[in-house]
Amino acid sequence: MDYLNGLNPSQKAAVEQTEGPVMIVAGAGSGKTRVITYRVAHLIQKGVDPFQILVLTFTNKAAKAMRERIYGVVGTEAKNCWMGTFHSVFAKILRVEAEKIGYPNNFTIYDTDDSKSLIRSILKELQLDDKLYNANFVYNRISSAKNNLISASEYQQSEQIQAEDHSTGRGKIGEIYQTYTQRCFKAGAMDFDDLLFKTNVLLKEHPDVLYKYQNRFKYIMVDEYQDTNFSQYLIVKKLAAIHENICVVGDDAQSIYAFRGANIQNILNFEKDYPDLKIFKLEQNYRSTQNIVEVANSIIANNKNQLEKTVFSKNEPGDKIKVVRAFSDNEEGKIVAEKIAEERSLRGLNYRDFAILYRTNAQSRAMEEALRKLNIPYKIYGGLSFYQRKEIKDLIAYFRLTFNPNDEEALKRVINYPRRGIGDTSIERIIVAADQHQLTLWEVICKAQQYLDSRSSGPVANFALLIQSFQALAKNSNAYDTALHIAQHSGLLKELYDDKSVEGLSRYENIQELLNGIKEFSEREDIEEKGLDIFMQDIALLTNDDNDKDPDADTVSLMTIHSAKGLEFNQVFVVGLEENLFPSQLSLSSRADLEEERRLFYVAITRAEKKLTLCYATSRYRWGTLTSCEPSRFIEEIDPSYLDIDFKVPQKSSSGNSFDEERSSWQQKETYSKPKPASLPKTKSILPKAHVPSAGFVPSDTSNLQVGMEVEHERFGFGKVLQLEGTKPDVKATIYFKELGQKQLLLKFAKLRIVT
């Protein structure tokens, strides 16, 4: 057991406590992954059958990393653990048990695009306004219901839910949800949320199945437990009910996914479910300098709702945290780009050692422009996944249709691509015939001459024969041979090859890359089943986090803070630290929302290993209007002894040029006058003090707000309304505040108290 020698006392104790309920509270950079993997290895070394160990993660990348580490300790036995994401593990169980809940074992897994496409079709059929019933909104509403285990029928029967929908003028969402559920079932398809929702249904309605898996999984571990939603929490609780050898690992200070259903109470209240719980705290941060750790601690201390722990670092103290002020978002980008170039040169770093983190994707524009001007290579993460590209989705739709011809979304995507004489009119006739005769679209297509006119039936019948030929081949061929045959005989490969444009060449190369990946899959020795359907199951369950950056690519990383969770960089720039941007304006209405924003800031800070820079702009374009900004309250919450406030103030122009002209000249010269560090202010007093709201401050109904009225804002103080423009609900008010000057605010977010 030499592997235990490399653990600190807290880590070792957590690894060795294998029996009963355990919670490991793991601070940022505290070696969490090492503890989880060594704990699994320790179980196997003690004689536990790896088939009885279940490890649940949130990304395939995390599961793969753990499996490789365990393999290094215990060898090939590591392959026998049930280890993967919640969705992949329970999809595997559902493949085995699907028929018990009325699904075929070869059910299709719809991704977000498939689900939204189906919702748009339903909206069209129900003749609903797609602007009021926005597909994204409807999808998120259905997703939220499923994550809270509310079925379509329960949704429609809930007076509270119905009242909420009617209050927004969207009283038909329940009907859409019901139709969506029926159509997915008819198509033999589950969406991502169904993989958890249907698992709960399976375990609830079939006690024999529950008992089977309770006894199979005698040891359960859950990574990032703070990110679990109600559905995941309930599955884990049910599976662990007999043996109670459950170990959850997480950090409440890094719970940042409430918007997608994560419930921080799952980790905060874990002890209530298991009174004999043993708690271990991993508090030593191995990643960051002492100053970075102390700044993170001073920030998160402002949250009231948290588990007690004291994170510390034995690394060097390191540089103080720089705070940089810019006059605009463009100037902010310029300063950041120049600092990256300077730091890379002075410290001998690579571009991949730097990351720029922001609250919203829109902030990347100014950063990109500035990096390009200095010829600094960069990559944006969280963008379009390889598997979301049109040409890839087109070929995969053929694959899906081969194994599940009832997959309605795949069928509609490729029935006339490449063009084969099946136009929109023919497709409409197929849909109408299917509805009239209570058949699937595929059943109508297979009997085209019976249900369609002679003009339409020929091409449709030929399409049916094409798919049937793919099905026959797939039964006896490996993944690559099947995929290549489909790509060639569907006409898709020729379609892309014939397009000689730059974009066409890129799309053709992407298809080749997909086929290369399938070839590699077909030649793997660690799996027995190598059919295309097995490959399809794997890629259907990829998470956004699995589209990881190439570790060898020497580029600066640009990403939202949400995308950065779990990553680390030598130097990190957190930009856009302004009120109403970070924290987000939408988070200021409740303590819970504000505390989540603060946890997000904590995550951003703790991505940095050696150096951290915080940036904000004093003006930024919002809703097409240049507005003044004030620094984020989060900067004010940091102990000033850890800050090095570094404001890049341009020298006054002797030429009389305007600010924009002067800035342009700096960009051309790529240099500007830098004040000496000794002259920089070192106290927090330079940041504007926040307004203290009047006692009993309550926002007023501003629907009748008029020009000339006196108002009070929670942070901006007292002001006078100068102008109102726009139509409800997007009315903008121009207000002159006594302390801060003129600002433009959207009334629906502003939370103003009318004084007179």
mmCIF file with all atom_site columns, N, CA and C in Angstrom, residues 573-622:
data_model
loop_
_atom_site.group_PDB
_atom_site.id
_atom_site.type_symbol
_atom_site.label_atom_id
_atom_site.label_alt_id
_atom_site.label_comp_id
_atom_site.label_asym_id
_atom_site.label_entity_id
_atom_site.label_seq_id
_atom_site.pdbx_PDB_ins_code
_atom_site.Cartn_x
_atom_site.Cartn_y
_atom_site.Cartn_z
_atom_site.occupancy
_atom_site.B_iso_or_equiv
_atom_site.pdbx_formal_charge
_atom_site.auth_seq_id
_atom_site.auth_comp_id
_atom_site.auth_asym_id
_atom_site.auth_atom_id
_atom_site.pdbx_PDB_model_num
ATOM 1   N N  . PHE A 1 573 ? -6.795  35.944 -15.499 1.00 0.00 ? 573 PHE A N  1
ATOM 2   C CA . PHE A 1 573 ? -7.379  37.284 -15.527 1.00 0.00 ? 573 PHE A CA 1
ATOM 3   C C  . PHE A 1 573 ? -8.900  37.129 -15.408 1.00 0.00 ? 573 PHE A C  1
ATOM 4   N N  . VAL A 1 574 ? -9.485  37.712 -14.382 1.00 0.00 ? 574 VAL A N  1
ATOM 5   C CA . VAL A 1 574 ? -10.942 37.728 -14.250 1.00 0.00 ? 574 VAL A CA 1
ATOM 6   C C  . VAL A 1 574 ? -11.397 39.129 -14.655 1.00 0.00 ? 574 VAL A C  1
ATOM 7   N N  . VAL A 1 575 ? -12.153 39.217 -15.754 1.00 0.00 ? 575 VAL A N  1
ATOM 8   C CA . VAL A 1 575 ? -12.498 40.526 -16.313 1.00 0.00 ? 575 VAL A CA 1
ATOM 9   C C  . VAL A 1 575 ? -13.987 40.831 -16.104 1.00 0.00 ? 575 VAL A C  1
ATOM 10  N N  . GLY A 1 576 ? -14.321 42.123 -16.239 1.00 0.00 ? 576 GLY A N  1
ATOM 11  C CA . GLY A 1 576 ? -15.726 42.531 -16.140 1.00 0.00 ? 576 GLY A CA 1
ATOM 12  C C  . GLY A 1 576 ? -16.262 42.514 -14.727 1.00 0.00 ? 576 GLY A C  1
ATOM 13  N N  . LEU A 1 577 ? -15.399 42.814 -13.745 1.00 0.00 ? 577 LEU A N  1
ATOM 14  C CA . LEU A 1 577 ? -15.853 42.803 -12.351 1.00 0.00 ? 577 LEU A CA 1
ATOM 15  C C  . LEU A 1 577 ? -16.564 44.110 -12.017 1.00 0.00 ? 577 LEU A C  1
ATOM 16  N N  . GLU A 1 578 ? -17.808 44.189 -12.497 1.00 0.00 ? 578 GLU A N  1
ATOM 17  C CA . GLU A 1 578 ? -18.615 45.386 -12.299 1.00 0.00 ? 578 GLU A CA 1
ATOM 18  C C  . GLU A 1 578 ? -19.985 45.012 -11.753 1.00 0.00 ? 578 GLU A C  1
ATOM 19  N N  . GLU A 1 579 ? -20.552 45.910 -10.990 1.00 0.00 ? 579 GLU A N  1
ATOM 20  C CA . GLU A 1 579 ? -21.914 45.700 -10.495 1.00 0.00 ? 579 GLU A CA 1
ATOM 21  C C  . GLU A 1 579 ? -22.866 45.503 -11.673 1.00 0.00 ? 579 GLU A C  1
ATOM 22  N N  . ASN A 1 580 ? -23.807 44.596 -11.511 1.00 0.00 ? 580 ASN A N  1
ATOM 23  C CA . ASN A 1 580 ? -24.826 44.247 -12.519 1.00 0.00 ? 580 ASN A CA 1
ATOM 24  C C  . ASN A 1 580 ? -24.279 43.390 -13.658 1.00 0.00 ? 580 ASN A C  1
ATOM 25  N N  . LEU A 1 581 ? -22.967 43.188 -13.680 1.00 0.00 ? 581 LEU A N  1
ATOM 26  C CA . LEU A 1 581 ? -22.375 42.247 -14.623 1.00 0.00 ? 581 LEU A CA 1
ATOM 27  C C  . LEU A 1 581 ? -21.830 41.051 -13.849 1.00 0.00 ? 581 LEU A C  1
ATOM 28  N N  . PHE A 1 582 ? -21.075 41.342 -12.792 1.00 0.00 ? 582 PHE A N  1
ATOM 29  C CA . PHE A 1 582 ? -20.575 40.303 -11.904 1.00 0.00 ? 582 PHE A CA 1
ATOM 30  C C  . PHE A 1 582 ? -20.379 40.909 -10.526 1.00 0.00 ? 582 PHE A C  1
ATOM 31  N N  . PRO A 1 583 ? -21.360 40.793 -9.609  1.00 0.00 ? 583 PRO A N  1
ATOM 32  C CA . PRO A 1 583 ? -22.525 39.902 -9.711  1.00 0.00 ? 583 PRO A CA 1
ATOM 33  C C  . PRO A 1 583 ? -23.522 40.357 -10.776 1.00 0.00 ? 583 PRO A C  1
ATOM 34  N N  . SER A 1 584 ? -24.177 39.370 -11.362 1.00 0.00 ? 584 SER A N  1
ATOM 35  C CA . SER A 1 584 ? -25.179 39.634 -12.389 1.00 0.00 ? 584 SER A CA 1
ATOM 36  C C  . SER A 1 584 ? -26.346 40.414 -11.800 1.00 0.00 ? 584 SER A C  1
ATOM 37  N N  . GLN A 1 585 ? -26.908 41.284 -12.629 1.00 0.00 ? 585 GLN A N  1
ATOM 38  C CA . GLN A 1 585 ? -28.059 42.063 -12.196 1.00 0.00 ? 585 GLN A CA 1
ATOM 39  C C  . GLN A 1 585 ? -29.214 41.162 -11.753 1.00 0.00 ? 585 GLN A C  1
ATOM 40  N N  . LEU A 1 586 ? -29.323 39.992 -12.381 1.00 0.00 ? 586 LEU A N  1
ATOM 41  C CA . LEU A 1 586 ? -30.424 39.078 -12.075 1.00 0.00 ? 586 LEU A CA 1
ATOM 42  C C  . LEU A 1 586 ? -30.239 38.368 -10.744 1.00 0.00 ? 586 LEU A C  1
ATOM 43  N N  . SER A 1 587 ? -29.051 38.490 -10.144 1.00 0.00 ? 587 SER A N  1
ATOM 44  C CA . SER A 1 587 ? -28.778 37.764 -8.900  1.00 0.00 ? 587 SER A CA 1
ATOM 45  C C  . SER A 1 587 ? -28.978 38.622 -7.655  1.00 0.00 ? 587 SER A C  1
ATOM 46  N N  . LEU A 1 588 ? -29.351 39.881 -7.841  1.00 0.00 ? 588 LEU A N  1
ATOM 47  C CA . LEU A 1 588 ? -29.371 40.803 -6.711  1.00 0.00 ? 588 LEU A CA 1
ATOM 48  C C  . LEU A 1 588 ? -30.684 40.820 -5.941  1.00 0.00 ? 588 LEU A C  1
ATOM 49  N N  . SER A 1 589 ? -31.624 39.966 -6.345  1.00 0.00 ? 589 SER A N  1
ATOM 50  C CA . SER A 1 589 ? -32.948 40.009 -5.700  1.00 0.00 ? 589 SER A CA 1
ATOM 51  C C  . SER A 1 589 ? -33.053 39.090 -4.495  1.00 0.00 ? 589 SER A C  1
ATOM 52  N N  . SER A 1 590 ? -32.078 38.186 -4.299  1.00 0.00 ? 590 SER A N  1
ATOM 53  C CA . SER A 1 590 ? -32.157 37.284 -3.153  1.00 0.00 ? 590 SER A CA 1
ATOM 54  C C  . SER A 1 590 ? -30.764 36.941 -2.660  1.00 0.00 ? 590 SER A C  1
ATOM 55  N N  . ARG A 1 591 ? -30.662 36.615 -1.372  1.00 0.00 ? 591 ARG A N  1
ATOM 56  C CA . ARG A 1 591 ? -29.373 36.237 -0.800  1.00 0.00 ? 591 ARG A CA 1
ATOM 57  C C  . ARG A 1 591 ? -28.844 34.963 -1.440  1.00 0.00 ? 591 ARG A C  1
ATOM 58  N N  . ALA A 1 592 ? -29.738 33.995 -1.708  1.00 0.00 ? 592 ALA A N  1
ATOM 59  C CA . ALA A 1 592 ? -29.301 32.725 -2.286  1.00 0.00 ? 592 ALA A CA 1
ATOM 60  C C  . ALA A 1 592 ? -28.628 32.945 -3.641  1.00 0.00 ? 592 ALA A C  1
ATOM 61  N N  . ASP A 1 593 ? -29.239 33.804 -4.472  1.00 0.00 ? 593 ASP A N  1
ATOM 62  C CA . ASP A 1 593 ? -28.666 34.068 -5.792  1.00 0.00 ? 593 ASP A CA 1
ATOM 63  C C  . ASP A 1 593 ? -27.334 34.807 -5.681  1.00 0.00 ? 593 ASP A C  1
ATOM 64  N N  . LEU A 1 594 ? -27.272 35.773 -4.768  1.00 0.00 ? 594 LEU A N  1
ATOM 65  C CA . LEU A 1 594 ? -26.034 36.535 -4.594  1.00 0.00 ? 594 LEU A CA 1
ATOM 66  C C  . LEU A 1 594 ? -24.918 35.637 -4.068  1.00 0.00 ? 594 LEU A C  1
ATOM 67  N N  . GLU A 1 595 ? -25.255 34.727 -3.170  1.00 0.00 ? 595 GLU A N  1
ATOM 68  C CA . GLU A 1 595 ? -24.238 33.824 -2.636  1.00 0.00 ? 595 GLU A CA 1
ATOM 69  C C  . GLU A 1 595 ? -23.726 32.882 -3.723  1.00 0.00 ? 595 GLU A C  1
ATOM 70  N N  . GLU A 1 596 ? -24.599 32.495 -4.665  1.00 0.00 ? 596 GLU A N  1
ATOM 71  C CA . GLU A 1 596 ? -24.125 31.660 -5.772  1.00 0.00 ? 596 GLU A CA 1
ATOM 72  C C  . GLU A 1 596 ? -23.160 32.455 -6.659  1.00 0.00 ? 596 GLU A C  1
ATOM 73  N N  . GLU A 1 597 ? -23.453 33.726 -6.893  1.00 0.00 ? 597 GLU A N  1
ATOM 74  C CA . GLU A 1 597 ? -22.529 34.561 -7.667  1.00 0.00 ? 597 GLU A CA 1
ATOM 75  C C  . GLU A 1 597 ? -21.180 34.673 -6.958  1.00 0.00 ? 597 GLU A C  1
ATOM 76  N N  . ARG A 1 598 ? -21.230 34.782 -5.627  1.00 0.00 ? 598 ARG A N  1
ATOM 77  C CA . ARG A 1 598 ? -19.982 34.882 -4.868  1.00 0.00 ? 598 ARG A CA 1
ATOM 78  C C  . ARG A 1 598 ? -19.196 33.567 -4.956  1.00 0.00 ? 598 ARG A C  1
ATOM 79  N N  . ARG A 1 599 ? -19.907 32.448 -4.942  1.00 0.00 ? 599 ARG A N  1
ATOM 80  C CA . ARG A 1 599 ? -19.230 31.156 -5.119  1.00 0.00 ? 599 ARG A CA 1
ATOM 81  C C  . ARG A 1 599 ? -18.600 31.067 -6.507  1.00 0.00 ? 599 ARG A C  1
ATOM 82  N N  . LEU A 1 600 ? -19.270 31.660 -7.490  1.00 0.00 ? 600 LEU A N  1
ATOM 83  C CA . LEU A 1 600 ? -18.721 31.681 -8.848  1.00 0.00 ? 600 LEU A CA 1
ATOM 84  C C  . LEU A 1 600 ? -17.420 32.477 -8.885  1.00 0.00 ? 600 LEU A C  1
ATOM 85  N N  . PHE A 1 601 ? -17.398 33.584 -8.163  1.00 0.00 ? 601 PHE A N  1
ATOM 86  C CA . PHE A 1 601 ? -16.177 34.387 -8.069  1.00 0.00 ? 601 PHE A CA 1
ATOM 87  C C  . PHE A 1 601 ? -15.075 33.590 -7.363  1.00 0.00 ? 601 PHE A C  1
ATOM 88  N N  . TYR A 1 602 ? -15.448 32.845 -6.341  1.00 0.00 ? 602 TYR A N  1
ATOM 89  C CA . TYR A 1 602 ? -14.508 31.984 -5.617  1.00 0.00 ? 602 TYR A CA 1
ATOM 90  C C  . TYR A 1 602 ? -13.886 30.959 -6.563  1.00 0.00 ? 602 TYR A C  1
ATOM 91  N N  . VAL A 1 603 ? -14.719 30.357 -7.421  1.00 0.00 ? 603 VAL A N  1
ATOM 92  C CA . VAL A 1 603 ? -14.224 29.393 -8.406  1.00 0.00 ? 603 VAL A CA 1
ATOM 93  C C  . VAL A 1 603 ? -13.233 30.067 -9.348  1.00 0.00 ? 603 VAL A C  1
ATOM 94  N N  . ALA A 1 604 ? -13.566 31.287 -9.789  1.00 0.00 ? 604 ALA A N  1
ATOM 95  C CA . ALA A 1 604 ? -12.669 32.009 -10.705 1.00 0.00 ? 604 ALA A CA 1
ATOM 96  C C  . ALA A 1 604 ? -11.308 32.250 -10.064 1.00 0.00 ? 604 ALA A C  1
ATOM 97  N N  . ILE A 1 605 ? -11.306 32.712 -8.823  1.00 0.00 ? 605 ILE A N  1
ATOM 98  C CA . ILE A 1 605 ? -10.058 33.015 -8.120  1.00 0.00 ? 605 ILE A CA 1
ATOM 99  C C  . ILE A 1 605 ? -9.191  31.768 -7.968  1.00 0.00 ? 605 ILE A C  1
ATOM 100 N N  . THR A 1 606 ? -9.831  30.659 -7.604  1.00 0.00 ? 606 THR A N  1
ATOM 101 C CA . THR A 1 606 ? -9.072  29.447 -7.279  1.00 0.00 ? 606 THR A CA 1
ATOM 102 C C  . THR A 1 606 ? -8.622  28.663 -8.507  1.00 0.00 ? 606 THR A C  1
ATOM 103 N N  . ARG A 1 607 ? -8.868  29.197 -9.711  1.00 0.00 ? 607 ARG A N  1
ATOM 104 C CA . ARG A 1 607 ? -8.282  28.583 -10.916 1.00 0.00 ? 607 ARG A CA 1
ATOM 105 C C  . ARG A 1 607 ? -6.821  28.984 -11.060 1.00 0.00 ? 607 ARG A C  1
ATOM 106 N N  . ALA A 1 608 ? -6.401  30.047 -10.363 1.00 0.00 ? 608 ALA A N  1
ATOM 107 C CA . ALA A 1 608 ? -5.058  30.601 -10.549 1.00 0.00 ? 608 ALA A CA 1
ATOM 108 C C  . ALA A 1 608 ? -4.038  29.902 -9.660  1.00 0.00 ? 608 ALA A C  1
ATOM 109 N N  . GLU A 1 609 ? -2.895  29.581 -10.237 1.00 0.00 ? 609 GLU A N  1
ATOM 110 C CA . GLU A 1 609 ? -1.812  28.947 -9.484  1.00 0.00 ? 609 GLU A CA 1
ATOM 111 C C  . GLU A 1 609 ? -0.840  29.985 -8.929  1.00 0.00 ? 609 GLU A C  1
ATOM 112 N N  . LYS A 1 610 ? -0.316  30.851 -9.807  1.00 0.00 ? 610 LYS A N  1
ATOM 113 C CA . LYS A 1 610 ? 0.761   31.765 -9.411  1.00 0.00 ? 610 LYS A CA 1
ATOM 114 C C  . LYS A 1 610 ? 0.342   33.229 -9.347  1.00 0.00 ? 610 LYS A C  1
ATOM 115 N N  . LYS A 1 611 ? -0.506  33.635 -10.288 1.00 0.00 ? 611 LYS A N  1
ATOM 116 C CA . LYS A 1 611 ? -0.812  35.061 -10.356 1.00 0.00 ? 611 LYS A CA 1
ATOM 117 C C  . LYS A 1 611 ? -2.259  35.274 -10.764 1.00 0.00 ? 611 LYS A C  1
ATOM 118 N N  . LEU A 1 612 ? -2.903  36.232 -10.105 1.00 0.00 ? 612 LEU A N  1
ATOM 119 C CA . LEU A 1 612 ? -4.314  36.545 -10.351 1.00 0.00 ? 612 LEU A CA 1
ATOM 120 C C  . LEU A 1 612 ? -4.459  38.042 -10.580 1.00 0.00 ? 612 LEU A C  1
ATOM 121 N N  . THR A 1 613 ? -5.190  38.397 -11.640 1.00 0.00 ? 613 THR A N  1
ATOM 122 C CA . THR A 1 613 ? -5.461  39.800 -11.948 1.00 0.00 ? 613 THR A CA 1
ATOM 123 C C  . THR A 1 613 ? -6.962  39.992 -12.081 1.00 0.00 ? 613 THR A C  1
ATOM 124 N N  . LEU A 1 614 ? -7.494  41.001 -11.393 1.00 0.00 ? 614 LEU A N  1
ATOM 125 C CA . LEU A 1 614 ? -8.920  41.317 -11.439 1.00 0.00 ? 614 LEU A CA 1
ATOM 126 C C  . LEU A 1 614 ? -9.106  42.631 -12.189 1.00 0.00 ? 614 LEU A C  1
ATOM 127 N N  . CYS A 1 615 ? -10.025 42.659 -13.140 1.00 0.00 ? 615 CYS A N  1
ATOM 128 C CA . CYS A 1 615 ? -10.191 43.834 -13.997 1.00 0.00 ? 615 CYS A CA 1
ATOM 129 C C  . CYS A 1 615 ? -11.639 44.319 -14.013 1.00 0.00 ? 615 CYS A C  1
ATOM 130 N N  . TYR A 1 616 ? -11.803 45.630 -14.125 1.00 0.00 ? 616 TYR A N  1
ATOM 131 C CA . TYR A 1 616 ? -13.140 46.179 -14.362 1.00 0.00 ? 616 TYR A CA 1
ATOM 132 C C  . TYR A 1 616 ? -13.025 47.436 -15.214 1.00 0.00 ? 616 TYR A C  1
ATOM 133 N N  . ALA A 1 617 ? -14.113 47.765 -15.884 1.00 0.00 ? 617 ALA A N  1
ATOM 134 C CA . ALA A 1 617 ? -14.160 48.960 -16.736 1.00 0.00 ? 617 ALA A CA 1
ATOM 135 C C  . ALA A 1 617 ? -15.115 49.972 -16.122 1.00 0.00 ? 617 ALA A C  1
ATOM 136 N N  . THR A 1 618 ? -14.835 51.232 -16.337 1.00 0.00 ? 618 THR A N  1
ATOM 137 C CA . THR A 1 618 ? -15.711 52.282 -15.803 1.00 0.00 ? 618 THR A CA 1
ATOM 138 C C  . THR A 1 618 ? -16.833 52.632 -16.767 1.00 0.00 ? 618 THR A C  1
ATOM 139 N N  . SER A 1 619 ? -16.775 52.096 -17.987 1.00 0.00 ? 619 SER A N  1
ATOM 140 C CA . SER A 1 619 ? -17.882 52.271 -18.932 1.00 0.00 ? 619 SER A CA 1
ATOM 141 C C  . SER A 1 619 ? -17.944 51.055 -19.843 1.00 0.00 ? 619 SER A C  1
ATOM 142 N N  . ARG A 1 620 ? -19.144 50.724 -20.283 1.00 0.00 ? 620 ARG A N  1
ATOM 143 C CA . ARG A 1 620 ? -19.338 49.535 -21.105 1.00 0.00 ? 620 ARG A CA 1
ATOM 144 C C  . ARG A 1 620 ? -20.640 49.708 -21.885 1.00 0.00 ? 620 ARG A C  1
ATOM 145 N N  . TYR A 1 621 ? -20.658 49.238 -23.130 1.00 0.00 ? 621 TYR A N  1
ATOM 146 C CA . TYR A 1 621 ? -21.889 49.294 -23.911 1.00 0.00 ? 621 TYR A CA 1
ATOM 147 C C  . TYR A 1 621 ? -22.854 48.218 -23.431 1.00 0.00 ? 621 TYR A C  1
ATOM 148 N N  . ARG A 1 622 ? -24.077 48.652 -23.104 1.00 0.00 ? 622 ARG A N  1
ATOM 149 C CA . ARG A 1 622 ? -25.125 47.714 -22.705 1.00 0.00 ? 622 ARG A CA 1
ATOM 150 C C  . ARG A 1 622 ? -26.416 48.154 -23.376 1.00 0.00 ? 622 ARG A C  1
#
